[in-house]
Amino acid sequence: MFFAGLDLGQRRDHSAIVVVEKVERRRAFVGPEFERMAVRFAERMALGTPYPLVVERVRKIVRSDELYHGRPSLTVDATGVGAPVVDMLNAAQLGCPVRAVTITGGERASGDSVPKQDLMAELLVLLENGKLAIGNLREGARLRKELMEVRTRVYSSGRTRLGAE
């Protein structure tokens, strides 16, 4: 089972796509058991890449022979400029479901809004338990480095910020 995630950027942040595979252990007479998430593909696009080119690149990736038969799902960070790009992705007939989420600084998920702290907590649990494998990918070292640089900062107002330093 494959999942693709798209983070949109343009001038200051890169647009990036990551594909992970949920690896399960098959067991006789009972359902499959979660084993790990394996990063199978990661790509960071050049700064300033126009959104139509981002959409075309995503289309090529999710329709690749390696992924298309497994019908991956695509989750897009619709924070900021994401909504119009999600419309473009839906119009591009990717052949897979597209889900737009808004990543917030809040404390509770609601609808398609997800707190960044929840996403990071899940990621950290996978990392700490050895359940997230990042293979020998072209962008693998950069991805590992960025994950290791994530820090939590709590301000005197009580507001929490997660991000790279």
Short mmCIF file of C-alpha atoms in Angstrom, two decimals:
data_model
loop_
_atom_site.label_atom_id
_atom_site.label_comp_id
_atom_site.label_asym_id
_atom_site.label_seq_id
_atom_site.Cartn_x
_atom_site.Cartn_y
_atom_site.Cartn_z
CA MET A 1 0.00 0.00 0.00
CA PHE A 2 1.56 3.29 -1.13
CA PHE A 3 0.98 6.82 0.12
CA ALA A 4 2.29 9.98 -1.50
CA GLY A 5 2.60 13.31 0.26
CA LEU A 6 3.04 16.64 -1.47
CA ASP A 7 4.30 19.77 0.27
CA LEU A 8 3.89 22.85 -1.88
CA GLY A 9 6.44 25.63 -1.99
CA GLN A 10 7.71 27.96 -4.66
CA ARG A 11 9.90 30.95 -3.96
CA ARG A 12 11.32 30.32 -0.47
CA ASP A 13 10.44 26.66 0.08
CA HIS A 14 10.84 23.81 -2.32
CA SER A 15 7.86 21.76 -3.42
CA ALA A 16 8.56 18.19 -2.40
CA ILE A 17 6.93 14.80 -2.84
CA VAL A 18 7.59 11.70 -0.77
CA VAL A 19 6.19 8.23 -1.40
CA VAL A 20 6.04 5.75 1.44
CA GLU A 21 5.00 2.13 1.47
CA LYS A 22 3.13 0.61 4.36
CA VAL A 23 4.84 -2.73 4.87
CA GLU A 24 2.77 -5.40 6.56
CA ARG A 25 3.64 -8.87 7.73
CA ARG A 26 1.24 -11.51 6.45
CA ARG A 27 0.08 -13.97 9.08
CA ALA A 28 -1.93 -17.13 8.63
CA PHE A 29 -5.52 -17.05 9.90
CA VAL A 30 -5.33 -13.48 11.16
CA GLY A 31 -5.14 -10.14 9.45
CA PRO A 32 -1.91 -8.48 8.36
CA GLU A 33 0.23 -6.87 11.03
CA PHE A 34 1.86 -3.44 10.59
CA GLU A 35 5.63 -3.80 10.30
CA ARG A 36 6.98 -0.41 9.16
CA MET A 37 6.70 2.53 6.80
CA ALA A 38 9.37 2.61 4.12
CA VAL A 39 10.25 5.77 2.20
CA ARG A 40 10.49 4.57 -1.40
CA PHE A 41 10.86 7.90 -3.18
CA ALA A 42 11.64 11.50 -2.26
CA GLU A 43 12.10 14.44 -4.58
CA ARG A 44 12.61 18.11 -3.90
CA MET A 45 11.82 20.32 -6.86
CA ALA A 46 13.81 23.41 -7.80
CA LEU A 47 12.84 26.69 -6.18
CA GLY A 48 10.42 28.59 -8.37
CA THR A 49 9.04 25.52 -10.15
CA PRO A 50 5.66 26.65 -11.54
CA TYR A 51 2.68 24.78 -10.11
CA PRO A 52 1.58 23.36 -13.50
CA LEU A 53 5.01 21.67 -13.71
CA VAL A 54 4.67 20.43 -10.12
CA VAL A 55 1.28 18.92 -11.03
CA GLU A 56 2.72 17.24 -14.12
CA ARG A 57 5.64 15.83 -12.12
CA VAL A 58 3.28 14.47 -9.46
CA ARG A 59 1.11 12.93 -12.19
CA LYS A 60 4.15 11.19 -13.69
CA ILE A 61 5.19 9.83 -10.27
CA VAL A 62 1.80 8.51 -9.13
CA ARG A 63 1.09 7.00 -12.55
CA SER A 64 4.49 5.28 -12.75
CA ASP A 65 4.40 1.53 -13.24
CA GLU A 66 5.83 1.00 -9.76
CA LEU A 67 2.94 2.84 -8.08
CA TYR A 68 -0.02 2.98 -10.42
CA HIS A 69 -1.13 -0.63 -10.05
CA GLY A 70 -1.12 -0.22 -6.30
CA ARG A 71 -3.28 2.91 -6.65
CA PRO A 72 -1.46 5.16 -4.22
CA SER A 73 -3.31 7.89 -2.39
CA LEU A 74 -2.01 11.45 -2.50
CA THR A 75 -2.23 13.82 0.46
CA VAL A 76 -1.49 17.47 -0.29
CA ASP A 77 -0.65 20.22 2.17
CA ALA A 78 -3.33 22.73 1.21
CA THR A 79 -2.07 25.35 3.64
CA GLY A 80 -1.61 28.71 1.91
CA VAL A 81 -1.70 28.39 -1.87
CA GLY A 82 -2.59 24.71 -1.75
CA ALA A 83 -6.32 24.89 -2.60
CA PRO A 84 -5.89 26.08 -6.23
CA VAL A 85 -3.13 23.51 -6.79
CA VAL A 86 -5.39 20.78 -5.37
CA ASP A 87 -7.95 21.82 -8.00
CA MET A 88 -5.24 21.45 -10.65
CA LEU A 89 -4.29 18.00 -9.29
CA ASN A 90 -7.91 16.85 -9.39
CA ALA A 91 -8.22 18.11 -12.98
CA ALA A 92 -5.03 16.26 -13.98
CA GLN A 93 -6.76 12.86 -13.64
CA LEU A 94 -4.00 11.33 -11.55
CA GLY A 95 -5.80 8.01 -11.22
CA CYS A 96 -5.57 8.08 -7.44
CA PRO A 97 -7.51 9.72 -4.64
CA VAL A 98 -6.35 13.23 -3.68
CA ARG A 99 -6.87 14.48 -0.15
CA ALA A 100 -6.15 18.06 0.83
CA VAL A 101 -5.21 18.79 4.43
CA THR A 102 -4.44 22.06 6.14
CA ILE A 103 -1.57 21.85 8.58
CA THR A 104 -2.25 24.13 11.53
CA GLY A 105 -0.54 25.33 14.67
CA GLY A 106 -3.61 24.32 16.65
CA GLU A 107 -4.00 21.56 19.18
CA ARG A 108 -6.89 19.54 17.74
CA ALA A 109 -7.65 17.98 14.40
CA SER A 110 -10.97 18.91 12.86
CA GLY A 111 -12.21 17.93 9.44
CA ASP A 112 -9.26 18.24 7.08
CA SER A 113 -7.18 20.35 9.47
CA VAL A 114 -4.31 18.58 11.19
CA PRO A 115 -2.07 20.09 13.89
CA LYS A 116 1.59 20.03 12.92
CA GLN A 117 2.41 18.72 16.40
CA ASP A 118 0.26 15.62 15.75
CA LEU A 119 2.02 14.92 12.47
CA MET A 120 5.42 15.34 14.07
CA ALA A 121 4.49 13.19 17.07
CA GLU A 122 3.46 10.31 14.78
CA LEU A 123 6.65 10.69 12.79
CA LEU A 124 8.80 10.72 15.92
CA VAL A 125 7.12 7.59 17.28
CA LEU A 126 7.82 5.77 14.02
CA LEU A 127 11.45 6.96 14.07
CA GLU A 128 12.03 6.10 17.73
CA ASN A 129 10.56 2.62 17.30
CA GLY A 130 12.56 1.90 14.16
CA LYS A 131 9.35 1.74 12.13
CA LEU A 132 10.34 4.33 9.53
CA ALA A 133 12.92 3.21 7.02
CA ILE A 134 14.53 5.75 4.70
CA GLY A 135 16.33 3.87 1.98
CA ASN A 136 19.37 4.82 -0.02
CA LEU A 137 17.58 7.51 -2.02
CA ARG A 138 19.02 10.52 -3.81
CA GLU A 139 17.22 12.80 -1.32
CA GLY A 140 17.45 10.31 1.59
CA ALA A 141 20.36 11.99 3.37
CA ARG A 142 18.70 15.41 3.12
CA LEU A 143 15.41 13.99 4.42
CA ARG A 144 17.16 12.35 7.39
CA LYS A 145 19.02 15.59 8.15
CA GLU A 146 15.84 17.70 8.02
CA LEU A 147 14.02 15.27 10.30
CA MET A 148 16.88 15.40 12.80
CA GLU A 149 16.81 19.23 12.81
CA VAL A 150 13.16 19.51 13.84
CA ARG A 151 12.85 21.24 17.20
CA THR A 152 9.98 22.31 19.42
CA ARG A 153 10.02 25.87 20.72
CA VAL A 154 7.54 27.01 23.37
CA TYR A 155 7.03 30.77 23.61
CA SER A 156 6.15 32.68 26.79
CA SER A 157 2.63 33.08 25.37
CA GLY A 158 2.27 29.29 25.54
CA ARG A 159 2.30 28.96 21.78
CA THR A 160 4.33 26.06 20.42
CA ARG A 161 6.31 26.12 17.16
CA LEU A 162 7.71 23.05 15.43
CA GLY A 163 10.29 23.35 12.73
CA ALA A 164 13.89 23.22 11.71
CA GLU A 165 16.26 25.59 13.42
#
